[in-house]
XYZ file of C-alpha atoms in Angstrom:
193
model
C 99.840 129.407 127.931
C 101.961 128.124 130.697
C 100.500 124.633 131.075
C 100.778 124.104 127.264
C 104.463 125.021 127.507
C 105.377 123.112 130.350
C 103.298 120.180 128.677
C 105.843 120.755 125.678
C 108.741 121.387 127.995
C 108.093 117.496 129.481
C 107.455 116.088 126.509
C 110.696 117.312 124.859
C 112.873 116.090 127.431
C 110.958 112.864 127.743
C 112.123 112.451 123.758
C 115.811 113.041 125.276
C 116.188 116.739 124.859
C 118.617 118.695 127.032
C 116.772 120.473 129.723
C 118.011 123.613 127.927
C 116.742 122.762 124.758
C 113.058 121.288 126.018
C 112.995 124.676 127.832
C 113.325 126.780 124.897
C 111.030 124.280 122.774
C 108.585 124.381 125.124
C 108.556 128.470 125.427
C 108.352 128.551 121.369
C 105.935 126.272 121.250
C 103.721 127.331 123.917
C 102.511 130.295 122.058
C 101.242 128.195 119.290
C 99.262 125.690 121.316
C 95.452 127.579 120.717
C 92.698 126.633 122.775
C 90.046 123.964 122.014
C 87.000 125.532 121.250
C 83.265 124.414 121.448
C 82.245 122.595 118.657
C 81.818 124.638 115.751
C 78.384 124.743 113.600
C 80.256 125.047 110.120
C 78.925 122.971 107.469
C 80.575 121.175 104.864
C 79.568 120.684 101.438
C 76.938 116.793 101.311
C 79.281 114.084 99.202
C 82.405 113.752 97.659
C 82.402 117.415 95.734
C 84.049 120.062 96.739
C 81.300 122.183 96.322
C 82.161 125.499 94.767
C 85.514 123.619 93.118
C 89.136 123.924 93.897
C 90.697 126.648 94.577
C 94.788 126.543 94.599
C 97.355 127.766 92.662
C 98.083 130.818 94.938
C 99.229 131.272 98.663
C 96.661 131.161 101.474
C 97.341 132.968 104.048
C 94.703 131.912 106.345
C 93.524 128.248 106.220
C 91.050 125.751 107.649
C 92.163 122.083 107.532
C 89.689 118.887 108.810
C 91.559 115.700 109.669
C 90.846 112.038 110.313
C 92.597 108.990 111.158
C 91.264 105.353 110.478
C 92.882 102.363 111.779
C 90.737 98.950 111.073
C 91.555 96.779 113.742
C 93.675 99.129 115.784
C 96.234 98.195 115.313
C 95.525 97.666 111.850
C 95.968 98.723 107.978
C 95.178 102.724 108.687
C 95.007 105.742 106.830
C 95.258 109.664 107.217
C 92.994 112.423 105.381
C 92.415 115.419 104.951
C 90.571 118.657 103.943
C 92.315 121.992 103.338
C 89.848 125.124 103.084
C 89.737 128.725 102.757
C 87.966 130.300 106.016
C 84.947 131.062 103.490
C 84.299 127.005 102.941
C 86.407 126.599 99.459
C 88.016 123.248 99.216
C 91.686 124.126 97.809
C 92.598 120.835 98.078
C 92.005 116.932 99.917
C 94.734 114.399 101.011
C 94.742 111.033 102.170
C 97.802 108.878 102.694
C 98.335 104.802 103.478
C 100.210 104.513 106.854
C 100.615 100.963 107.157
C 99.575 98.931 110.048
C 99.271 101.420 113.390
C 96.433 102.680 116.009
C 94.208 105.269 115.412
C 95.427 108.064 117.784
C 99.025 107.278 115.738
C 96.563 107.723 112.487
C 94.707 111.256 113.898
C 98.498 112.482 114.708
C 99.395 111.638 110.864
C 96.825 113.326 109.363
C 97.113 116.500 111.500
C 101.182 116.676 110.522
C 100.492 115.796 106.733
C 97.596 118.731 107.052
C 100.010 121.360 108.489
C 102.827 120.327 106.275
C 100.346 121.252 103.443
C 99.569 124.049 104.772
C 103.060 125.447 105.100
C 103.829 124.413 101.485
C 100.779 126.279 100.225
C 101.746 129.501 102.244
C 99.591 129.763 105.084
C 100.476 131.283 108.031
C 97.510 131.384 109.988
C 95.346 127.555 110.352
C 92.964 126.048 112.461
C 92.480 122.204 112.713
C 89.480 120.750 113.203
C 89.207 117.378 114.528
C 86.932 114.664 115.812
C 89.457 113.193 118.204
C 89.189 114.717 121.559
C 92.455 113.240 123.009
C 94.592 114.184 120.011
C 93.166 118.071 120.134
C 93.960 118.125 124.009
C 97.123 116.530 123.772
C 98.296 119.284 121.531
C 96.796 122.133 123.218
C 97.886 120.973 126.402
C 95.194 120.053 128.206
C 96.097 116.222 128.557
C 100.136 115.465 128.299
C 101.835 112.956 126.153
C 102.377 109.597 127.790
C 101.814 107.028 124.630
C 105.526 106.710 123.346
C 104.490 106.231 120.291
C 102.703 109.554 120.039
C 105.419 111.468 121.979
C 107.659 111.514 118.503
C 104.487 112.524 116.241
C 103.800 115.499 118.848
C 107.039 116.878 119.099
C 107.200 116.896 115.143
C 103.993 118.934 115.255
C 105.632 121.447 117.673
C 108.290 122.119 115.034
C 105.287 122.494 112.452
C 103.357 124.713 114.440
C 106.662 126.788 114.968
C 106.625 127.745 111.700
C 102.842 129.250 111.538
C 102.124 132.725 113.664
C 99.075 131.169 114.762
C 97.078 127.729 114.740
C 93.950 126.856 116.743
C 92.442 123.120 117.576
C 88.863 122.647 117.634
C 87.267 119.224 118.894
C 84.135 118.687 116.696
C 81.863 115.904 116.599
C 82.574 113.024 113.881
C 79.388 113.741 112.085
C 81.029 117.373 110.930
C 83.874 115.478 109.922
C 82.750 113.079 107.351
C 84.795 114.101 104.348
C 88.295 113.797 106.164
C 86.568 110.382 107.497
C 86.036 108.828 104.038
C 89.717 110.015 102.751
C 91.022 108.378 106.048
C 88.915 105.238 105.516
C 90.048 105.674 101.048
C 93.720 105.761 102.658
C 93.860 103.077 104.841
C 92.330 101.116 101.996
C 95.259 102.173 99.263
C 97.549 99.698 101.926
C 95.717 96.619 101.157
């Protein structure tokens, strides 16, 4: 609650808001930033499927979305990826995107924007993120501030993402529960050379 929004509040004005406008950022935001759980036992469907097929065409209300970031090198050629799914373990659909040459926490960022901004456009109102970077997921739930300038941009464009949902939750899971968003990360990353 109140460390989140003061974490917002400082990052704001450290990207050159007005102290009046960081405030109110950081109070609309604050709401937003969920807590990190535990790591979650939820298991993903083995290989590339998407075990059960894709489900889209229609608003989602409530979705799950697993992101990655790869950066070979770091810096390096790195990618973003993604998996959007219903809470009952349907894929609806996968991403991954070629970022150029960057680091990986600039990568995890990426893929956790391009995720929500999916999410928005498929009508969901309600996400959690799951994520096997630990700094990212307390970064944006407050736990850890900001202080890479190159991250400082990312995160405040997530706080106007995460305005726009009535709830979102971060959950730090270990990489091994990740491996789908890993390989579209690693496929992206790939498209750039």
């Amino acid at each position: 609650g109140l460390a989140a929004g003061a974490t917002w509040k400082a990052a704001a004005r450290d990207a050159g808001l007005s102290e009046e406008r960081a405030a109110a950022f950081g109070e609309s935001v604050a709401k937003f930033a969920g807590a990190v759980n535990a790591p979650m036992e939820f298991g993903l469907p083995d290989g590339e499927g998407t075990g059960g097929g894709v489900v889209s065409g229609r608003p989602h209300d409530e979705i799950v979305i697993y992101t990655d970031g790869a950066s070979k090198g770091n810096p390096g050629p790195a990618g973003a990826g993604g998996v959007i799914l219903t809470p009952a373990g349907e894929t609806i659909e996968e991403f991954k995107e070629d970022l150029g040459k960057t680091t990986n926490n600039v990568a995890e960022y990426e893929a956790v924007r391009l995720g929500l901004v999916r999410a928005l456009a498929l009508g969901a109102r309600r996400v959690t993120v799951r994520l096997d970077s630990e700094l990212v997921s307390f970064q944006l739930t407050g736990v850890y501030k900001v202080k890479d300038t190159k991250l400082i941009d990312r995160y405040l464009e997530i706080g106007k993402l995460l305005s726009r949902l009535e709830s979102v939750k971060f959950e730090a899971i270990p990489r091994e529960k990740n491996a789908r968003a890993d390989k579209l990360a690693q496929a992206g990353a790939r498209l750039g050379r």
